PDB file of C-alpha atoms in Angstrom:
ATOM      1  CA  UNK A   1      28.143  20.124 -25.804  1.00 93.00           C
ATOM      2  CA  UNK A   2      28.099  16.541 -27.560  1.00 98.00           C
ATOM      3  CA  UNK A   3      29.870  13.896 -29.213  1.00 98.00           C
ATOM      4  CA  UNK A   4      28.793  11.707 -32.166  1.00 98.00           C
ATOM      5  CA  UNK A   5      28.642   8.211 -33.086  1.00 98.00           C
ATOM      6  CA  UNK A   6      28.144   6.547 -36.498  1.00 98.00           C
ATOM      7  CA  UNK A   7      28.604   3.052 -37.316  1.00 96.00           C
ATOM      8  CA  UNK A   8      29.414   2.674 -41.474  1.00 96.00           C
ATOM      9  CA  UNK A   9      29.274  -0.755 -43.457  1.00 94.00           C
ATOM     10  CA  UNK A  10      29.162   0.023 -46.784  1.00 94.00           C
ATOM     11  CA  UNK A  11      26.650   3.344 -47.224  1.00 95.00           C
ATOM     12  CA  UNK A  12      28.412   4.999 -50.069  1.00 95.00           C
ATOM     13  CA  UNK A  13      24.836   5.793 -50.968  1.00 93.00           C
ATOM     14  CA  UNK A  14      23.799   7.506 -48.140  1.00 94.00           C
ATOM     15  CA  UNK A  15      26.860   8.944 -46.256  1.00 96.00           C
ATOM     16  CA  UNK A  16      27.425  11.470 -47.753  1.00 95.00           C
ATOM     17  CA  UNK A  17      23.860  12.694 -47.798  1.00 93.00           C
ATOM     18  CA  UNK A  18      24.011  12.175 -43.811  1.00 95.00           C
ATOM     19  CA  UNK A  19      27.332  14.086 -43.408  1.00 97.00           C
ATOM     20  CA  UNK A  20      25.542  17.032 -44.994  1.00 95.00           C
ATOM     21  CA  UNK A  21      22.858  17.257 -42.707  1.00 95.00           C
ATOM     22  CA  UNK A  22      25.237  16.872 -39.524  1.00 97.00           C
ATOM     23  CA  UNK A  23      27.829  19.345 -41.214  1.00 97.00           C
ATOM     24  CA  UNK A  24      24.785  22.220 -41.448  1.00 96.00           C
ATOM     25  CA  UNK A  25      23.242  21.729 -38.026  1.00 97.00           C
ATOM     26  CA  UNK A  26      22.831  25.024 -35.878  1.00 97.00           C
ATOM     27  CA  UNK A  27      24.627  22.790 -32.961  1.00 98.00           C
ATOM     28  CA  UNK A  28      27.580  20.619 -34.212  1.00 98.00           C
ATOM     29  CA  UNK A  29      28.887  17.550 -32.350  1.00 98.00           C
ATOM     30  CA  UNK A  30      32.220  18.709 -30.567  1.00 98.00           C
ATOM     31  CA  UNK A  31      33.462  15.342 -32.249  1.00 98.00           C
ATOM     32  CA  UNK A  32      31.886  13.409 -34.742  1.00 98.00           C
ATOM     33  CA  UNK A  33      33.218   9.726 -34.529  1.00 98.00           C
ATOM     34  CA  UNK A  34      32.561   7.825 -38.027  1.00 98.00           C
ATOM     35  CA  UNK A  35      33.403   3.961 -37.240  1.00 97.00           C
ATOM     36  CA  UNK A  36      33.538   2.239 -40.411  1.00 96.00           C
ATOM     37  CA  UNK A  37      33.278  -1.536 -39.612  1.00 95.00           C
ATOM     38  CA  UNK A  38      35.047  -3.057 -42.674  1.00 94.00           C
ATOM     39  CA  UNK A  39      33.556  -1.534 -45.676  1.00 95.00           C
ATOM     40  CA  UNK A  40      34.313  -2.867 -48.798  1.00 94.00           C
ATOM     41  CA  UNK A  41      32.483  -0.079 -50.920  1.00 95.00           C
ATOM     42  CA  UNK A  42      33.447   3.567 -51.615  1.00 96.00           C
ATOM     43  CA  UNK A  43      32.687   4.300 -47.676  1.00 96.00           C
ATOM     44  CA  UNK A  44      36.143   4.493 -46.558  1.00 96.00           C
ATOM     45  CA  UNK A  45      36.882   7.112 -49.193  1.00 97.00           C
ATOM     46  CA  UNK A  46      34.268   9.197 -48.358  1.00 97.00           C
ATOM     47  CA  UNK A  47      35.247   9.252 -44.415  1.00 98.00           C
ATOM     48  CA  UNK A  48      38.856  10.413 -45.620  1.00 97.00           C
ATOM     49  CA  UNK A  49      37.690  13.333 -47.420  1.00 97.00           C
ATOM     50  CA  UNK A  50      34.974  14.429 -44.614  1.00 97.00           C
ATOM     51  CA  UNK A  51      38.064  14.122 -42.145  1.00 97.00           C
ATOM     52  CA  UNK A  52      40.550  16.137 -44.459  1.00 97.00           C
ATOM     53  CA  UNK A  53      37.675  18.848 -44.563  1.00 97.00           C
ATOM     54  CA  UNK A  54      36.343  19.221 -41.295  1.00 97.00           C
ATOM     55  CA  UNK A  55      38.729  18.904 -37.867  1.00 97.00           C
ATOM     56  CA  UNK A  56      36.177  17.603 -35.914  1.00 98.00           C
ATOM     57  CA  UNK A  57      35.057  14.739 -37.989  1.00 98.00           C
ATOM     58  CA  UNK A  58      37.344  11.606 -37.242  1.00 98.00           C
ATOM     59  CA  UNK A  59      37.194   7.820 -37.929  1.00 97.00           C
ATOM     60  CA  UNK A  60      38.369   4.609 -36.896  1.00 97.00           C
ATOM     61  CA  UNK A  61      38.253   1.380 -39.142  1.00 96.00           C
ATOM     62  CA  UNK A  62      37.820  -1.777 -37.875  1.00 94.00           C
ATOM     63  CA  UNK A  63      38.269  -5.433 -39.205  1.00 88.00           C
ATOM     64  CA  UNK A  64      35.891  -6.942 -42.297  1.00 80.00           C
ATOM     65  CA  UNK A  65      32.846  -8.303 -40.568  1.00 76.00           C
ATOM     66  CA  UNK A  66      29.953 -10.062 -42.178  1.00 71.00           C
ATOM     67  CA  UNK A  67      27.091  -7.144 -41.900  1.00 70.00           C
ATOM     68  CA  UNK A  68      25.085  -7.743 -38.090  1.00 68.00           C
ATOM     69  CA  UNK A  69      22.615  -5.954 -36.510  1.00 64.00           C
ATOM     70  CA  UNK A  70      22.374  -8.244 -33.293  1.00 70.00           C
ATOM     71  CA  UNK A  71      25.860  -8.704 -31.006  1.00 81.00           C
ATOM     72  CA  UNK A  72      28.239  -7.240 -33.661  1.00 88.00           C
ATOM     73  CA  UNK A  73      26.151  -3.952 -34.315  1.00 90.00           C
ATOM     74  CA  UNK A  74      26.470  -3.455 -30.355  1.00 93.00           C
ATOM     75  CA  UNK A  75      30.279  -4.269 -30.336  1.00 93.00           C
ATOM     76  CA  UNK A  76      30.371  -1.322 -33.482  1.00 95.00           C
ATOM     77  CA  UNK A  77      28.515   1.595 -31.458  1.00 95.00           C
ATOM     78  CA  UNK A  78      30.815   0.825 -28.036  1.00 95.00           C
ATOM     79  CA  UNK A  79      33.595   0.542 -29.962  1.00 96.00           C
ATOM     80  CA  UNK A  80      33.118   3.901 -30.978  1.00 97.00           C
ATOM     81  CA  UNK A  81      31.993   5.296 -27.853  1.00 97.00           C
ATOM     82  CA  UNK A  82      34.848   4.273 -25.918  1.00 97.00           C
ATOM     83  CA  UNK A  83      37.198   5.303 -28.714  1.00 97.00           C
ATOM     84  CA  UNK A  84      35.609   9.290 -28.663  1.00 98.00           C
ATOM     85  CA  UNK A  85      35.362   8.956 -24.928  1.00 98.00           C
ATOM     86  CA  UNK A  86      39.096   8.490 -24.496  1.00 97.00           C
ATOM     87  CA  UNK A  87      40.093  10.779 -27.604  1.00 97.00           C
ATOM     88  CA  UNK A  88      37.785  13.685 -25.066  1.00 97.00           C
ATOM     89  CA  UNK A  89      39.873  12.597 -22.637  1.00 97.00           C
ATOM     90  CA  UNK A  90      43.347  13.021 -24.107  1.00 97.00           C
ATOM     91  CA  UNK A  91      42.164  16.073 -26.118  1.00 97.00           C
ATOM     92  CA  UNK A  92      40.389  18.007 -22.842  1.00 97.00           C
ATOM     93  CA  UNK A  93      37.180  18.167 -24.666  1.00 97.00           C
ATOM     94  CA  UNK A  94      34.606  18.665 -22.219  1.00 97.00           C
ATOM     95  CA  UNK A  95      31.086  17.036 -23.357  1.00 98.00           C
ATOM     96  CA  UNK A  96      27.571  16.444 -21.812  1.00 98.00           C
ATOM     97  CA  UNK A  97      25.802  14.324 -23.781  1.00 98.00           C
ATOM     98  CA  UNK A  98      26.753  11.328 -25.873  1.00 98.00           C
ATOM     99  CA  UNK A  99      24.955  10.784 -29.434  1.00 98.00           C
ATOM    100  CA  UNK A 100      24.616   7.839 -31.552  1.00 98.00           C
ATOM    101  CA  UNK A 101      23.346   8.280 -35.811  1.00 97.00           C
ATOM    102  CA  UNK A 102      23.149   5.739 -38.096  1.00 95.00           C
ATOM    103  CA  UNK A 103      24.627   6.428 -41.417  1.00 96.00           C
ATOM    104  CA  UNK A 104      21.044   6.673 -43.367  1.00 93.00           C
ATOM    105  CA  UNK A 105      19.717   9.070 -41.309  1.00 94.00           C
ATOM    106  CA  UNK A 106      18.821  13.181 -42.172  1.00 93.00           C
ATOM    107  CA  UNK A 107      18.825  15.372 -39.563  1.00 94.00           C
ATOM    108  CA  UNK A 108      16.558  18.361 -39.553  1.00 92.00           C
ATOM    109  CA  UNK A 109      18.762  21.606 -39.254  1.00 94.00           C
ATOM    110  CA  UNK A 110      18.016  22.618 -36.078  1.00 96.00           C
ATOM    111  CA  UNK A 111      17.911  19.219 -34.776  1.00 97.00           C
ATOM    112  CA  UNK A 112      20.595  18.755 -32.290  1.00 98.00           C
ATOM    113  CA  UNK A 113      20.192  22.097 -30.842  1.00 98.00           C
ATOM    114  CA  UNK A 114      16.189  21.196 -30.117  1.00 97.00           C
ATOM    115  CA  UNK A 115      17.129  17.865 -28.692  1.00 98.00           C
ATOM    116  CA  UNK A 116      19.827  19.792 -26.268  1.00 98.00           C
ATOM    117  CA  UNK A 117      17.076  22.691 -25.408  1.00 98.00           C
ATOM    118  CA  UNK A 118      14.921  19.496 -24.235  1.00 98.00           C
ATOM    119  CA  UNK A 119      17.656  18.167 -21.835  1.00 98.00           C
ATOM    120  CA  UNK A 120      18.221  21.599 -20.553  1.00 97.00           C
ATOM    121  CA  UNK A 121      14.711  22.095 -19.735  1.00 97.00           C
ATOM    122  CA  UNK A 122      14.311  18.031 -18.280  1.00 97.00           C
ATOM    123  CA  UNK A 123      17.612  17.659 -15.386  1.00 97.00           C
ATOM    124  CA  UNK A 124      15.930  14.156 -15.175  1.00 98.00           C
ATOM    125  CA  UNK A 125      15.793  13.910 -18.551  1.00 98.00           C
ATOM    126  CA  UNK A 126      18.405  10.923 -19.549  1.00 98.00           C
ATOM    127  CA  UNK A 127      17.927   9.758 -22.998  1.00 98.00           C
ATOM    128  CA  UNK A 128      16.208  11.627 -25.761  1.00 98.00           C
ATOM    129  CA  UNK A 129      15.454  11.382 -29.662  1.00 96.00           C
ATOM    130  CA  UNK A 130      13.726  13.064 -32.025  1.00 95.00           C
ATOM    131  CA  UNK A 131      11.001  11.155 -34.532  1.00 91.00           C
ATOM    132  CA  UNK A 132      12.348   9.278 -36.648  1.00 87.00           C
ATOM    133  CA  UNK A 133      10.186   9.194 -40.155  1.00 84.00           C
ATOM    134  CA  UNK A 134      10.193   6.881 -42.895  1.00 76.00           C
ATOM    135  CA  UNK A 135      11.606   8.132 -46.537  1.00 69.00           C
ATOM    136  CA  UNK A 136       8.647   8.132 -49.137  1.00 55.00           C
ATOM    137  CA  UNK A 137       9.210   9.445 -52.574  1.00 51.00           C
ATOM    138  CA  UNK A 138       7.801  12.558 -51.549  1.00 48.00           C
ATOM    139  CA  UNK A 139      11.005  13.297 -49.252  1.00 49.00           C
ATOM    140  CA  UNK A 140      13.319  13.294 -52.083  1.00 50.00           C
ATOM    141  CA  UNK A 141      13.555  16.648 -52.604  1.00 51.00           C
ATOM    142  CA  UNK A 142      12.656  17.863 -49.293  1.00 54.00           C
ATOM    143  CA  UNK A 143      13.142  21.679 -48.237  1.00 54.00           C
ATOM    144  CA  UNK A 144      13.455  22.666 -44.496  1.00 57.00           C
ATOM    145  CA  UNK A 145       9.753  23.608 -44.685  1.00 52.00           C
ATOM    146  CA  UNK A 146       8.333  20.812 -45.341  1.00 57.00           C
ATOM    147  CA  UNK A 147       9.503  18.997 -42.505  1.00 60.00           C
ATOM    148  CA  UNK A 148       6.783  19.895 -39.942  1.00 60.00           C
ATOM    149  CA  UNK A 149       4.081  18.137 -42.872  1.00 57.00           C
ATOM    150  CA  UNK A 150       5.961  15.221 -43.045  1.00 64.00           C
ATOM    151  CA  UNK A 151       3.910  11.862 -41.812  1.00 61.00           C
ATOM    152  CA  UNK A 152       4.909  10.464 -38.363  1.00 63.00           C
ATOM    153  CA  UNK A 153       4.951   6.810 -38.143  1.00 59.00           C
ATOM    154  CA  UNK A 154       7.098   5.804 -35.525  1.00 59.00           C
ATOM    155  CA  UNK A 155       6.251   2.612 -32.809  1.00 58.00           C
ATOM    156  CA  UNK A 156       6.612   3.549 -29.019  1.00 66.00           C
ATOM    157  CA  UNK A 157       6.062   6.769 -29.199  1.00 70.00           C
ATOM    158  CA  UNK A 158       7.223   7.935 -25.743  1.00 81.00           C
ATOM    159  CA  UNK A 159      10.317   6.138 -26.543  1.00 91.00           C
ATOM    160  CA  UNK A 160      13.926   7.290 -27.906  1.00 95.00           C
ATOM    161  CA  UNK A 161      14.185   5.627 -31.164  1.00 93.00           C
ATOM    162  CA  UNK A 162      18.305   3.881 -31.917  1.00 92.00           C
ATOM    163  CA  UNK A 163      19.221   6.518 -34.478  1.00 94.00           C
ATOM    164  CA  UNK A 164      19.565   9.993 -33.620  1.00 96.00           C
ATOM    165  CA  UNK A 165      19.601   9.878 -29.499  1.00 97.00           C
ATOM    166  CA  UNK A 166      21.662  11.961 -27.332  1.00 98.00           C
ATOM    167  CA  UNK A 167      22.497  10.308 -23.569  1.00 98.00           C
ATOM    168  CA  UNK A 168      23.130  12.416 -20.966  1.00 98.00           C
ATOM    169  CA  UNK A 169      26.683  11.258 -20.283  1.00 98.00           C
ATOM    170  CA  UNK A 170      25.738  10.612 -16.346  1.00 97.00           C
ATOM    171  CA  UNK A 171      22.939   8.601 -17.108  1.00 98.00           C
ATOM    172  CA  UNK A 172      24.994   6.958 -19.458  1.00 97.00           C
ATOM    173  CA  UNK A 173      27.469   6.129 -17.131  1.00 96.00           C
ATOM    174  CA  UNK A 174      24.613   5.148 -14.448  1.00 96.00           C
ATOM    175  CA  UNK A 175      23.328   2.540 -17.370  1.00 95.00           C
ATOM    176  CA  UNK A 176      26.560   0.812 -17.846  1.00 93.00           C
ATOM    177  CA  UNK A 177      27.178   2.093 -20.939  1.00 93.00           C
ATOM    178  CA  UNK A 178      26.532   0.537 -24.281  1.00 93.00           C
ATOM    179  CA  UNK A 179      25.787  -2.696 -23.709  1.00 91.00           C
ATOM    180  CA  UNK A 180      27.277  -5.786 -25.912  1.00 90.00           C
ATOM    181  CA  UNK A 181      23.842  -7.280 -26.797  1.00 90.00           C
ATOM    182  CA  UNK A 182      21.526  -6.941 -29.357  1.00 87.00           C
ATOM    183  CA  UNK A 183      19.030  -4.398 -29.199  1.00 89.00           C
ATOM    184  CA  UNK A 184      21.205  -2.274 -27.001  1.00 91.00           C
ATOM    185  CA  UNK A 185      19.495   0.868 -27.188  1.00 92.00           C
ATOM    186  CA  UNK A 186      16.020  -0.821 -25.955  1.00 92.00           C
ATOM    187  CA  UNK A 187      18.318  -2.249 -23.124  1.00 94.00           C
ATOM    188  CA  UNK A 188      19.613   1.025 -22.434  1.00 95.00           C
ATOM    189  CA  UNK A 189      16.122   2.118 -22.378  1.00 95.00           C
ATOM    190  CA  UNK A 190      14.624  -0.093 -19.646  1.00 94.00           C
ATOM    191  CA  UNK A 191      17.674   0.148 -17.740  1.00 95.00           C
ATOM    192  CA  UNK A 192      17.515   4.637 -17.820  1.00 96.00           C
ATOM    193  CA  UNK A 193      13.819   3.796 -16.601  1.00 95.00           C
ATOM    194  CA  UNK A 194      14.757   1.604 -13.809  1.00 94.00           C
ATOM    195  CA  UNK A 195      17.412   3.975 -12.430  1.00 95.00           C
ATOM    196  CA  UNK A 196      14.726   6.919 -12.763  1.00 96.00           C
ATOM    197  CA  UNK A 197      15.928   8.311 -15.592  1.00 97.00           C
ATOM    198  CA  UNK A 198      12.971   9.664 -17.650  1.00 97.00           C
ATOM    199  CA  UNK A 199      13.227   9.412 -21.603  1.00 97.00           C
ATOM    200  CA  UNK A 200      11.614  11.125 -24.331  1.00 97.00           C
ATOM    201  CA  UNK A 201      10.685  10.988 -28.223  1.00 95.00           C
ATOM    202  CA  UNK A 202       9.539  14.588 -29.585  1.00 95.00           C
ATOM    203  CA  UNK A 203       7.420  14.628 -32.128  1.00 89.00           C
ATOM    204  CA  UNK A 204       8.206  17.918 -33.168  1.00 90.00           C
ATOM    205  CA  UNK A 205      11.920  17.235 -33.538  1.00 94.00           C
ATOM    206  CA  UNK A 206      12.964  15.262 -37.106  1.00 91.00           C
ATOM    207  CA  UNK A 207      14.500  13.085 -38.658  1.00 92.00           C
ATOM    208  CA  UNK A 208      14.335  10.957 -41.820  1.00 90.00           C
ATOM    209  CA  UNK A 209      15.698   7.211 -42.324  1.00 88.00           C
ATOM    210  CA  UNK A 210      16.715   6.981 -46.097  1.00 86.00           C
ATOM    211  CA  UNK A 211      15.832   3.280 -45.941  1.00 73.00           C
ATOM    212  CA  UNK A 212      13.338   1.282 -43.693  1.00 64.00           C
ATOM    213  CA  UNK A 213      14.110  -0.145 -40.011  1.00 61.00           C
ATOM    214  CA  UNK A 214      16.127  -3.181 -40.055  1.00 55.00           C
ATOM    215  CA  UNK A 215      16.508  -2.936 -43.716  1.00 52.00           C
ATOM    216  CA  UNK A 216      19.776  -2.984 -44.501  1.00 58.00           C
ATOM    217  CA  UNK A 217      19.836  -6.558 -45.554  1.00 63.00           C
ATOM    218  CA  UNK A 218      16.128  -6.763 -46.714  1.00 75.00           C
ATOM    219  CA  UNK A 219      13.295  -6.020 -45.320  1.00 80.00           C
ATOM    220  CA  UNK A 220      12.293 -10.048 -44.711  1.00 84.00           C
ATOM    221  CA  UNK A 221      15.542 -11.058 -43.343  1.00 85.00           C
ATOM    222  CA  UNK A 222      15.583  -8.042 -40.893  1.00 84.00           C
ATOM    223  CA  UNK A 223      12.333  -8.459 -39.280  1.00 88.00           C
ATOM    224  CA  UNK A 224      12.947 -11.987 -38.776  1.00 90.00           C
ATOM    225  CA  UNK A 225      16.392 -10.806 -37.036  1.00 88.00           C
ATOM    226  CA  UNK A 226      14.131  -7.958 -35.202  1.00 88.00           C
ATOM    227  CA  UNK A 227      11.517 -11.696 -34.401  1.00 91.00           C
ATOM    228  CA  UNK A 228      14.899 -13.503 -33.115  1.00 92.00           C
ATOM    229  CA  UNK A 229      16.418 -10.502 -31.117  1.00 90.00           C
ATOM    230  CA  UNK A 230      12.776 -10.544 -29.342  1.00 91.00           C
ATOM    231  CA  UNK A 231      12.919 -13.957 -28.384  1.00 93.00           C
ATOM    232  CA  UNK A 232      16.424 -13.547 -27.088  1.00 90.00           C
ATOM    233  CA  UNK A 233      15.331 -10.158 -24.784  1.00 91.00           C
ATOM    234  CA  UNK A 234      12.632 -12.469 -23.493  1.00 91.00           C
ATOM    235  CA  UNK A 235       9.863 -10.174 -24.367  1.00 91.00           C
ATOM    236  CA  UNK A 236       6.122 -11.992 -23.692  1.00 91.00           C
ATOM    237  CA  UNK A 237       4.542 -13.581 -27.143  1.00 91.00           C
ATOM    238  CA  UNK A 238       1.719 -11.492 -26.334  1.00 90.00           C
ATOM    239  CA  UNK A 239       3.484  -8.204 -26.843  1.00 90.00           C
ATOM    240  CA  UNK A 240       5.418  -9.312 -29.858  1.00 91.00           C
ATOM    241  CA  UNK A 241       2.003 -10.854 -31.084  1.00 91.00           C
ATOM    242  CA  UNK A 242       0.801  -7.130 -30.466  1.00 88.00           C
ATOM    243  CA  UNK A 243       3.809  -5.909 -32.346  1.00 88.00           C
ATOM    244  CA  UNK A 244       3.619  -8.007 -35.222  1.00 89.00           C
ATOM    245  CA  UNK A 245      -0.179  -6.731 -35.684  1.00 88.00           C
ATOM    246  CA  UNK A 246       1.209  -3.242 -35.371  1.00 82.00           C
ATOM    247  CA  UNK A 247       3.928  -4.120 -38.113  1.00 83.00           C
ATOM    248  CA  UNK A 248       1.754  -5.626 -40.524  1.00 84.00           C
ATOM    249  CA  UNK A 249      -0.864  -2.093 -40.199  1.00 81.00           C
ATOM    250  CA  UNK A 250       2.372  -0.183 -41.627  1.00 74.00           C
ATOM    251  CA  UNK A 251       4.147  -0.199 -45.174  1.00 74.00           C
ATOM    252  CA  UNK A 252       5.569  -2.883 -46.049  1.00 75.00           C
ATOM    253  CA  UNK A 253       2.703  -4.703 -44.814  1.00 79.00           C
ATOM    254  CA  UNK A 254       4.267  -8.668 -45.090  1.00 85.00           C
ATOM    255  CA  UNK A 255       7.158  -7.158 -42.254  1.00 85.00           C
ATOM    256  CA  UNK A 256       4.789  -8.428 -39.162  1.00 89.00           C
ATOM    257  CA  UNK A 257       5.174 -11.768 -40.659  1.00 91.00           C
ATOM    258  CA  UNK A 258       8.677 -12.382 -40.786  1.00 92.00           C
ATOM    259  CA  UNK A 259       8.968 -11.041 -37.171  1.00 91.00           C
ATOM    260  CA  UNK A 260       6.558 -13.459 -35.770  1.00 92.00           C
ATOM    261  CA  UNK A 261       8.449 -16.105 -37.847  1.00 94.00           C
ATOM    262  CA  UNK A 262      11.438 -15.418 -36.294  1.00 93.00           C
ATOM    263  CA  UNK A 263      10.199 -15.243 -32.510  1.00 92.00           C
ATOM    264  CA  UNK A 264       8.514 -18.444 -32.975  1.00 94.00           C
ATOM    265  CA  UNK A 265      11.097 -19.964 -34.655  1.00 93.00           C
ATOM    266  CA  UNK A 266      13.655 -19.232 -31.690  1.00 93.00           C
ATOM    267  CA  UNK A 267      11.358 -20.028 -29.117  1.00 93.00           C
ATOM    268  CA  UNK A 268      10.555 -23.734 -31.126  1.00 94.00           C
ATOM    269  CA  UNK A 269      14.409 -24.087 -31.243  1.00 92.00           C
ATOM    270  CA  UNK A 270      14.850 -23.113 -27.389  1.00 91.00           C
ATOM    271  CA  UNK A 271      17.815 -20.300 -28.203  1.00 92.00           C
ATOM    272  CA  UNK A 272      18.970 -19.374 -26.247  1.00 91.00           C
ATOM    273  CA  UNK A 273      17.756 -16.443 -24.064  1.00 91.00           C
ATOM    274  CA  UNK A 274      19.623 -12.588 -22.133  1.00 90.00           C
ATOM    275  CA  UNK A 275      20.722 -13.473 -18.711  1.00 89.00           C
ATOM    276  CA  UNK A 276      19.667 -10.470 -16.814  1.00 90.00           C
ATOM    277  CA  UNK A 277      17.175 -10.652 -14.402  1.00 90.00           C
ATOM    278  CA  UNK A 278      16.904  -6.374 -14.515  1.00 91.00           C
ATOM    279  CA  UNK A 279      15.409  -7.240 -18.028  1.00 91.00           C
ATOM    280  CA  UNK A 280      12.968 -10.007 -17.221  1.00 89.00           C
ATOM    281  CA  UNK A 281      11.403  -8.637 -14.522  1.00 90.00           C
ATOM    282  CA  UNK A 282      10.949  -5.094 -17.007  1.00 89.00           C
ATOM    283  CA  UNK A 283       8.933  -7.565 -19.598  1.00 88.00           C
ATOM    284  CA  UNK A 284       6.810  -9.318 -16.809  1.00 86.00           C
ATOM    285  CA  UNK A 285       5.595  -5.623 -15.435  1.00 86.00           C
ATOM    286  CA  UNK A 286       4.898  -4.521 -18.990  1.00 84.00           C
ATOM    287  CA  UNK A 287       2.841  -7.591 -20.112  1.00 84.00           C
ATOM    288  CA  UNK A 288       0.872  -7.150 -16.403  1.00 82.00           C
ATOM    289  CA  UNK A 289       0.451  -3.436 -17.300  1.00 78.00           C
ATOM    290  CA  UNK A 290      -0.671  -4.246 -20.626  1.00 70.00           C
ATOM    291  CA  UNK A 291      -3.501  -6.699 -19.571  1.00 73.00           C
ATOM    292  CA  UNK A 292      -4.692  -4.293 -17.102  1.00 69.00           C
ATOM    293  CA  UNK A 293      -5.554  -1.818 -19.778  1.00 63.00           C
ATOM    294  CA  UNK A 294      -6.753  -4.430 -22.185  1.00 61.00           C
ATOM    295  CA  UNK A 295      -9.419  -5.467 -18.876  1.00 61.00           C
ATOM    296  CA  UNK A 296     -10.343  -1.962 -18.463  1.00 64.00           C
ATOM    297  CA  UNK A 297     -11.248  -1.586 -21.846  1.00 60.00           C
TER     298      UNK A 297
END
C-alpha cells in the first residue's frame, strides 16, 4: 500500500532503534527507501545489514554533505522519492501513498496501518501524520501499553507533522511533489490546502522523536535555523512572535529565543525571501484570520 522514505546523516545511535519499529509494524512499507546522505559514522554499515536481511529495505548513498536542514534536507527527501518512485516503476510495485520518517523516530506498532485506515475512511484526505511526542526519560523503556499515557506536546495540532506522514500519491502529484526548499513539508502543507486537499494529525496515532525538533545540531543553532527558514517562507512577525511565545512555554524553554533571533536577524539583513506568490498570499490570510479571533476575544 506504501512506500518509505528516510533521510540518514550519521544516526548510528538511533537507526537501528527506528528500523525495529518499522520492521514490526502490522502494515509494512512495500519499499522502505533508506537515503544515507554521506555518513561518516557507523550508518552506512547498519543500512547494509538491514538490506541483506530484509528484501524490501533498500538504500542509496549520496555524496558527503555538511549536515542541513534548510535546501539540502529538501534535496535528501526528493532524492529519495524520485529514486523509490522509479524503482516502483521498473519493479511493477503498485503503491498509494508515499511516506517520509526521519531516522530518530519510533513508530507505534500499529502505526502505519491506523494512518492508512484514516485515508481509507477520508477520499479527500491528502496528507496525514500521526503525533509526534517528545522522548523524556520515562520513554526509555517503553512497552506498547504505555503509549496511549504518553504526554502530547505537539504545535499545530490539526497539522501533519515532517516525520512520519503518508501522502496520498495523487495529492502528491497535484502538490508538485517535494519541493526543493526549506521547510518543504509546511510547503506541501499549504499547497494540499489550497488544492482542497484536507490534512490531518491524530492524536491517537504515535510516534516518538528520540531527540528534540531541529536538534540534530543543537538545540540553539536549530531554532535559529527554524527563526531563518521563517523569515525566508515570509511568515508575518506576528505569528512567529506567537510562535516563539509558544516555544519558550515548552521544554527547553531558551528554544523561543533563538528562533526569534534568527527571524530578526534575517529580516535586519534583508535575506533573501521564497518567490511564490501561492505562499504569500497563504501567510497574509492566516495573519487576517488570526487577528479576527484575537478581536473577538
Amino acid at each position: 500500500m506504501f512506500i518509505l522514505i528516510t533521510p540518514v546523516k550519521n544516526e548510528e545511535k538511533f537507526i537501528k532503534k527506528t528500523a525495529s519499529t518499522v520492521i514490526a509494524q502490522t502494515k509494512k512499507p512495500l519499499l522502505w527507501l533508506i537515503v544515507d546522505d554521506g555518513s561518516t559514522d557507523q550508518s552506512p554499515n547498519i543500512i547494509k545489514e538491514l538490506e541483506k536481511e530484509y528484501t524490501w529495505i533498500k538504500s542509496i548513498r549520496l555524496p558527503e554533505h555538511p549536515r542541513d536542514l534548510t535546501f539540502h534536507y529538501s534535496y535528501v527527501c526528493k532524492s529519495g522519492i524520485d529514486f523509490a518512485i522509479d524503482y516502483c516503476t521498473q519493479n511493477s510495485i503498485t503503491y498509494e501513498y508515499i511516506g517520509l520518517l526521519d531516522a530518530d523516530t519510533l513508530l507505534q506498532r500499529d502505526y502505519y496501518e491506523n494512518l492508512i485506515s484514516e485515508f481509507e475512511k477520508e477520499p479527500a484526505l491528502g496528507i496525514a501524520s500521526g503525533c509526534l511526542i517528545d522522548w523524556t526519560e520515562e520513554c526509555d523503556q517503553i512497552r506498547e501499553e504505555y503509549w496511549g499515557s504518553l504526554e502530547v506536546n505537539s504545535p499545530n495540532r490539526n497539522t501533519p507533522r515532517g516525520s512520519g506522514r503518508l501522502w496520498r500519491k495523487k495529492c502528491y502529484y497535484e502538490t508538485g511533489g517535494c519541493p526543493l526548499e526549506p521547510a518543504c513539508d509546511t510547503l506541501s502543507n499549504i499547497k494540499a490546502v489550497n488544492r482542497g486537499w484536507k490534512i490531518a494529525q491524530f492524536d491517537q496515532i504515535r510516534a516518538l522523536q528520540l531527540r528534540a525538533t531541529s536538534g540534530a545540531e543543537g538545540v540553539w543553532k536549530g531554532y535559529l535555523s527554524k527563526g531563518r527558514t521563517a523569515h525566508y517562507l515570509s511568515r508575518p512577525f506576528l505569528l512567529v512572535l506567537g510562535g516563539g511565545v509558544y516555544f519558550s512555554m515548552n521544554k527547553p524553554y531558551f528554544q523561543g529565543i533563538p528562533y526569534l533571533i534568527g527571524y530578526l536577524s534575517s529580516m535586519i539583513k534583508r535575506e533573501p525571501q521564497i518567490q511564490d506568490e501561492e505562499i504569500t498570499q497563504y501567510w497574509k490570510q492566516q495573519l487576517k484570520d488570526y487577528l479576527i479571533i484575537k478581536n473577538k476575544n
